[in-house]
Short mmCIF file of C-alpha atoms in Angstrom, two decimals:
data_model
loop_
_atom_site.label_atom_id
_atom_site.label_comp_id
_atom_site.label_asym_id
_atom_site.label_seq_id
_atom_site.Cartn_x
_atom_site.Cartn_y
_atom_site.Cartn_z
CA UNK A 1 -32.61 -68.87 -14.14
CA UNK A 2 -31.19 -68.62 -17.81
CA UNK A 3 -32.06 -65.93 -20.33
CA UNK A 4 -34.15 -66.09 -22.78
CA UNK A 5 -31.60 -67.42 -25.15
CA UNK A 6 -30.09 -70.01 -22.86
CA UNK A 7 -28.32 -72.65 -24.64
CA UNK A 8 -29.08 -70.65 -28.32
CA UNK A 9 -25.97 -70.22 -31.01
CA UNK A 10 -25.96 -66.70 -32.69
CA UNK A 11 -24.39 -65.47 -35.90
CA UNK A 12 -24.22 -61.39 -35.83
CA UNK A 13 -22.61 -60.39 -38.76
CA UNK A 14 -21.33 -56.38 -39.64
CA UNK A 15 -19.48 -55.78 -35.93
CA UNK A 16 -17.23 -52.93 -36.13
CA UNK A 17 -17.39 -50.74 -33.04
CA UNK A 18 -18.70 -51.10 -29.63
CA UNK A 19 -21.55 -48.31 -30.78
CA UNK A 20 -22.24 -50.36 -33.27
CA UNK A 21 -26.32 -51.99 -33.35
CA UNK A 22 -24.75 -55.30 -33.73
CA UNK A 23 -22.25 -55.20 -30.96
CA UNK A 24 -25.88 -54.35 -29.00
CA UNK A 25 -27.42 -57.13 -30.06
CA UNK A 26 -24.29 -59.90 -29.83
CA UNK A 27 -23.81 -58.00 -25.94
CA UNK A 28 -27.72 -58.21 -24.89
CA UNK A 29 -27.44 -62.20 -26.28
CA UNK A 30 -25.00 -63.00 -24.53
CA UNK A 31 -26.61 -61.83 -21.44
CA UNK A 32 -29.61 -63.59 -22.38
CA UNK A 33 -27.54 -67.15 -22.54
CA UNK A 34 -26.52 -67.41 -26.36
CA UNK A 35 -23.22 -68.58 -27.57
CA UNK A 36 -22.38 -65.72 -29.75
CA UNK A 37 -20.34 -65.69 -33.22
CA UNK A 38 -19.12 -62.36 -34.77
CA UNK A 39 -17.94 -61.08 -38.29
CA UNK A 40 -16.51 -58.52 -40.14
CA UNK A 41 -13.92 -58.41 -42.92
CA UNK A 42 -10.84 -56.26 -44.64
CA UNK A 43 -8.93 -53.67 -42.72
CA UNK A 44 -11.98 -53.42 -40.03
CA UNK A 45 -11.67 -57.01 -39.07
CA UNK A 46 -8.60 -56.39 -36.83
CA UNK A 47 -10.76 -53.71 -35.11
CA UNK A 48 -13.46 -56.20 -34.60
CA UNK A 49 -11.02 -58.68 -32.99
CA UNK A 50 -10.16 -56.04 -30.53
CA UNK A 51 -13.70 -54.48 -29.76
CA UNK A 52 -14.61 -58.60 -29.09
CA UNK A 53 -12.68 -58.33 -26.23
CA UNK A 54 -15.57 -56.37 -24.78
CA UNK A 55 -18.46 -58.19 -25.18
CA UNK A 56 -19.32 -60.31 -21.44
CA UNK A 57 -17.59 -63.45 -23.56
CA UNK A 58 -15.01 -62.72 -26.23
CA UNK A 59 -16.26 -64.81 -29.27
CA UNK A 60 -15.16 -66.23 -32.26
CA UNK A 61 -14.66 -63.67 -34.93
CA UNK A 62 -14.80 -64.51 -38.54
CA UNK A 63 -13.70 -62.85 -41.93
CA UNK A 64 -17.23 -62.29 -44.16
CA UNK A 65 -17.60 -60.05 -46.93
CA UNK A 66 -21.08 -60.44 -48.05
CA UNK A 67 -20.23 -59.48 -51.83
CA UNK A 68 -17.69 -62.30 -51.79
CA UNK A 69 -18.83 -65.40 -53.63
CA UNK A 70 -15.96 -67.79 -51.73
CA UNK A 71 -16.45 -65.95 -48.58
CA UNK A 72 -20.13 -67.29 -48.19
CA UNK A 73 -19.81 -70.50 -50.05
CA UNK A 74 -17.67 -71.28 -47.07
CA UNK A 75 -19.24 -69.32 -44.35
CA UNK A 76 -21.15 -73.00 -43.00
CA UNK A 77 -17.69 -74.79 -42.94
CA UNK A 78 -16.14 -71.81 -41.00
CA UNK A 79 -19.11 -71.53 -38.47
CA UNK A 80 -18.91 -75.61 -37.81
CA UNK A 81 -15.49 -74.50 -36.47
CA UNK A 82 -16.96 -73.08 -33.34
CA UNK A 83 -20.95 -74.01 -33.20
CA UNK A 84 -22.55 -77.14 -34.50
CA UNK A 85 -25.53 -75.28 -36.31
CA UNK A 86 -27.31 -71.94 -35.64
CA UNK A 87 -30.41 -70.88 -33.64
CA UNK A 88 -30.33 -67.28 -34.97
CA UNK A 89 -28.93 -64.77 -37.37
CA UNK A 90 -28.89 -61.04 -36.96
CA UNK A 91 -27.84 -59.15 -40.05
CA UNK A 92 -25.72 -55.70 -39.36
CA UNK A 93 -24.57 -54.86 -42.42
CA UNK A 94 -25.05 -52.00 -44.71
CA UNK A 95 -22.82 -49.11 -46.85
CA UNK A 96 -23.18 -47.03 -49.37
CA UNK A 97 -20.68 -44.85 -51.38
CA UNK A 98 -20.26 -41.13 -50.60
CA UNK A 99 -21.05 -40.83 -54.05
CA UNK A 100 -24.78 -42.21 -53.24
CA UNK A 101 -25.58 -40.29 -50.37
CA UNK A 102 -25.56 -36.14 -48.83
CA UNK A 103 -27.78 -35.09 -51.42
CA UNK A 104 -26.09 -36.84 -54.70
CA UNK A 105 -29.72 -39.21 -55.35
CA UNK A 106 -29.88 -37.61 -59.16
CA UNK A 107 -26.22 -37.67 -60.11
CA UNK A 108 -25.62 -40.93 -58.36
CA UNK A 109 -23.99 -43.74 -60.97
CA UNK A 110 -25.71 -47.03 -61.20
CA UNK A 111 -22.24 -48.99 -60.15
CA UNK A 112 -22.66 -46.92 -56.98
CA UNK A 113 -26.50 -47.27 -56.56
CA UNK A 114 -25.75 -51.07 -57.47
CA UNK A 115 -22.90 -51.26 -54.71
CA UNK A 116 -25.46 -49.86 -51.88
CA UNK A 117 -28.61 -52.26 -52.68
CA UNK A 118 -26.01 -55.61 -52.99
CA UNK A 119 -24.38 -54.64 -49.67
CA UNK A 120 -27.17 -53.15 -47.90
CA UNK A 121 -30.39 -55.12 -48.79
CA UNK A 122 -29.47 -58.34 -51.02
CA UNK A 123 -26.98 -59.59 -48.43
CA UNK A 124 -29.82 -60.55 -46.24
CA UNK A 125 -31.09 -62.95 -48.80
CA UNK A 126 -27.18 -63.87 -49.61
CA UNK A 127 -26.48 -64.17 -45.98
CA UNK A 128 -29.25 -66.38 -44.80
CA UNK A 129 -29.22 -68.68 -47.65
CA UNK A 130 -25.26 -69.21 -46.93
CA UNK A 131 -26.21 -70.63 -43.30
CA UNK A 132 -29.57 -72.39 -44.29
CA UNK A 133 -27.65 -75.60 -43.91
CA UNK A 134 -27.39 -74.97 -40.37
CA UNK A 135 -30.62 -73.50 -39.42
CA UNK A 136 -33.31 -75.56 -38.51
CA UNK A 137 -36.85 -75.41 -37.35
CA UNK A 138 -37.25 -72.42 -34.82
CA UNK A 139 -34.47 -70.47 -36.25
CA UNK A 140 -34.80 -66.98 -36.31
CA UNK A 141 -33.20 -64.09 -38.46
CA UNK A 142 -33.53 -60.42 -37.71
CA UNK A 143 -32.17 -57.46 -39.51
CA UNK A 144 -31.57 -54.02 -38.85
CA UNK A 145 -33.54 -51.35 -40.57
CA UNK A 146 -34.03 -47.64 -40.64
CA UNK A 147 -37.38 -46.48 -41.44
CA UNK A 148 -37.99 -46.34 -45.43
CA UNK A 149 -41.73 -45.75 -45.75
CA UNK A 150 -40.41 -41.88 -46.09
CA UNK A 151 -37.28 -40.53 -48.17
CA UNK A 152 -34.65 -38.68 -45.03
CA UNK A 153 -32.62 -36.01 -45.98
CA UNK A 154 -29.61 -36.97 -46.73
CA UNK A 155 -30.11 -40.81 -46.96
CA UNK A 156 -30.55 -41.08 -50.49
CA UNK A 157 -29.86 -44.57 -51.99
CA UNK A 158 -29.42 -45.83 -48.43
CA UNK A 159 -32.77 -44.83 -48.26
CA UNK A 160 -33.96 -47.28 -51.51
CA UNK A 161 -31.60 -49.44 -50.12
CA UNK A 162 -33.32 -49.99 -46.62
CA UNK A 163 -36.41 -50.11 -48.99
CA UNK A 164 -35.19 -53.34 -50.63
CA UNK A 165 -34.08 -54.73 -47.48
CA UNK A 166 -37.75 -54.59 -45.72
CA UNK A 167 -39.26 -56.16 -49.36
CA UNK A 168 -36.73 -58.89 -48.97
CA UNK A 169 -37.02 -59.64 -45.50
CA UNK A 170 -40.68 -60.32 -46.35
CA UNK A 171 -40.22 -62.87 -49.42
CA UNK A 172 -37.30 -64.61 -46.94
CA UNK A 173 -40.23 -64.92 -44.80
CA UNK A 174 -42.39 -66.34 -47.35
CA UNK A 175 -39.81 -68.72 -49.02
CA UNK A 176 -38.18 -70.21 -45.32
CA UNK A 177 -42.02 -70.20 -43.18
CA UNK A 178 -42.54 -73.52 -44.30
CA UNK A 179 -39.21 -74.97 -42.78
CA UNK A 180 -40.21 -72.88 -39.58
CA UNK A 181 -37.39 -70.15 -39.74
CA UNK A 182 -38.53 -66.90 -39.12
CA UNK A 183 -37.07 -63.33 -40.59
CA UNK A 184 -37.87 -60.28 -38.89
CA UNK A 185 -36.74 -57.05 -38.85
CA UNK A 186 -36.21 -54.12 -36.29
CA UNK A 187 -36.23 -50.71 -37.03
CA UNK A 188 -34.23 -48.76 -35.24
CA UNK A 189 -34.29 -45.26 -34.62
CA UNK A 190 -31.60 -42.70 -35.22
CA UNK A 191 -28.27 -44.04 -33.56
CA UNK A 192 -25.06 -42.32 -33.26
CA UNK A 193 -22.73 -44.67 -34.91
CA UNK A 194 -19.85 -44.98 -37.50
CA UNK A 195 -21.92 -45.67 -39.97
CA UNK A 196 -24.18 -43.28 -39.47
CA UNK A 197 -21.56 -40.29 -38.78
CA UNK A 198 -20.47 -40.86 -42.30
CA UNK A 199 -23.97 -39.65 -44.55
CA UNK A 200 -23.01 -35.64 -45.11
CA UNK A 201 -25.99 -33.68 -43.84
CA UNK A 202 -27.59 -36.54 -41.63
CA UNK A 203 -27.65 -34.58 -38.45
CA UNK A 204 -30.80 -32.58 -39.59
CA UNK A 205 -32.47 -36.13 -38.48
CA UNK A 206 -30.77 -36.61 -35.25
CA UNK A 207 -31.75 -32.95 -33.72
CA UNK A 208 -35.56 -33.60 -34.45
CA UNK A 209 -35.38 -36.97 -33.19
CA UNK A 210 -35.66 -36.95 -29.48
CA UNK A 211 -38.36 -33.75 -29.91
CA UNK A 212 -40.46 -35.78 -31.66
CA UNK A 213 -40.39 -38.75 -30.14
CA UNK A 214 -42.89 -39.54 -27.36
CA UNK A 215 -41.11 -41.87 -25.25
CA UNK A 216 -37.51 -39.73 -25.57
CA UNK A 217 -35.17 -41.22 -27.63
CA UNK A 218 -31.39 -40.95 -26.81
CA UNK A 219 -29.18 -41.35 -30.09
CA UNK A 220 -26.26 -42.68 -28.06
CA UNK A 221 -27.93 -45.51 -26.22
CA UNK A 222 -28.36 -48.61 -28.09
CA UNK A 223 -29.55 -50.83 -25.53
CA UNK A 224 -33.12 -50.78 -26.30
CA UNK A 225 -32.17 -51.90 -30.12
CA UNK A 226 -30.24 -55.08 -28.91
CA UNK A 227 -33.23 -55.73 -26.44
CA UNK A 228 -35.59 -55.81 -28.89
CA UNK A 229 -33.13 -58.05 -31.58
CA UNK A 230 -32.94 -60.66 -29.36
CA UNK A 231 -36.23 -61.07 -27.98
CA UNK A 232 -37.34 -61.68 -32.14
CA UNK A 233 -33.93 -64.13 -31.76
CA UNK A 234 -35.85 -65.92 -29.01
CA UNK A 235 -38.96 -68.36 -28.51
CA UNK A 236 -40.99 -66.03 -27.24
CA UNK A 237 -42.18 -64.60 -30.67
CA UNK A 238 -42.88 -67.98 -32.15
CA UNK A 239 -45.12 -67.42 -35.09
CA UNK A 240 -44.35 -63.52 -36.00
CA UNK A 241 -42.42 -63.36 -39.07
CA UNK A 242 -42.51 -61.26 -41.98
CA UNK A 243 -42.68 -58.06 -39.00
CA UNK A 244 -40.69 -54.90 -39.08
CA UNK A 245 -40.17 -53.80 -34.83
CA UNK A 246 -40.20 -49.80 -34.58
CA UNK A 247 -37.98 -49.33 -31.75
CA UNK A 248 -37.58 -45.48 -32.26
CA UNK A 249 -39.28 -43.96 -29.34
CA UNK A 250 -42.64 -43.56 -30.77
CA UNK A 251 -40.82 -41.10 -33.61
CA UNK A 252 -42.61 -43.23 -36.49
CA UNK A 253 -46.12 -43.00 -35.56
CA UNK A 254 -46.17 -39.25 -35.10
CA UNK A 255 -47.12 -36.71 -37.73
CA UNK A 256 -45.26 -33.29 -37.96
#
């Protein structure tokens, strides 16, 4: 039997390393069937061409900076290289500056607030709308979220950032429902990745994590993130959109 994305073509775009939430979800679809296309850009592109070589099929990787104006106005043209349209997009993408993060939320600049909401929660809106021409009805897009009903310590503008991306995940939903594309998001809980490694202080989060959590939670182990990505990518969730998918261990719904 095929997966549950048999015959599906997948964008996943922000791969850098193999402990990377994306390079979960791009592994678990193709196990579940999909044809699989990958992107990163700048000096971590060449990484991404190397850490492609581990996924079950190596796929096509292509250069996308999401604050590039040429990058996405050709972003269809470059995908029609190696898939004639797309079934599902999974956005993996998010930075801020040093300068907005570790504790530095009242002395942080606007340029460097700016930088962390354009990457971090406008790209989704940037990102799908660069592909609409090749979704059609049944497409799905899912993004990547960490929890920002609360403020973390540490998190700062990331924090306002992930705020803007669950708003705008919700108007994509409103604004794409009538052509029958669906935008989701899941909300992971703490992972152990590059990204994360680099927010000063963030490890107060990660030691409370898998104590609070009811089902266990083990910050190494993305597997249950990609899981949960591509069942949203698939037809089995075909009139949810506008959701956020706490897959966290339980950590969310418990008090202190």
């Amino acid at each position: 039997m095929g997966g549950i994305l048999e015959g599906k073509r997948i964008l996943v775009a922000g791969v850098t390393m193999d402990s990377s939430l994306g390079f979960a979800a791009a592994r678990v679809a193709q196990e579940q069937g999909a044809q699989v296309v990958i992107t990163n850009f700048g000096r971590a592109l060449s990484i991404t061409r190397r850490i492609a070589k581990r996924l079950p099929v190596e796929p096509a990787v292509l250069e996308l900076d999401v604050t590039n104006d040429e990058h996405l106005a050709g972003l269809a043209d470059s995908l029609r290289a190696h898939v004639d349209g797309l079934d599902g997009v999974v956005h993996s993408i998010a930075f801020a500056p040093q300068e907005a993060l570790g504790g530095n939320f009242l002395q942080t600049s606007w340029p460097d607030a700016a930088t962390a909401l354009q990457v971090s929660a406008y790209s989704l809106k940037s990102l799908t709308t660069a592909v609409l021409p090749l979704l059609s009805e049944g497409s799905s897009v899912v993004g990547l979220t960490f929890d920002a009903s609360v403020a973390w310590p540490s998190y700062d503008w990331m924090g306002v950032a992930k705020a803007g991306l669950e708003s705008c995940a919700r108007y994509l939903a409103r604004d794409l429902g009538p052509r029958g594309i669906r935008v989701n998001l899941v909300s992971a809980g703490y992972t152990k990745t590059i990204a994360a490694g680099g927010i000063p202080g963030i490890e107060r989060v990660e030691n409370i994590w898998s104590e609070r959590a009811p089902l266990g939670w083990d910050t190494t182990d993305s597997d249950a993130t990609g899981r949960a990505v591509v069942a949203l990518l698939s037809d089995f969730f075909p009139k949810t959109t506008g959701e956020i998918v706490h897959v966290d261990g339980g950590y969310h719904a418990m008090g202190a």
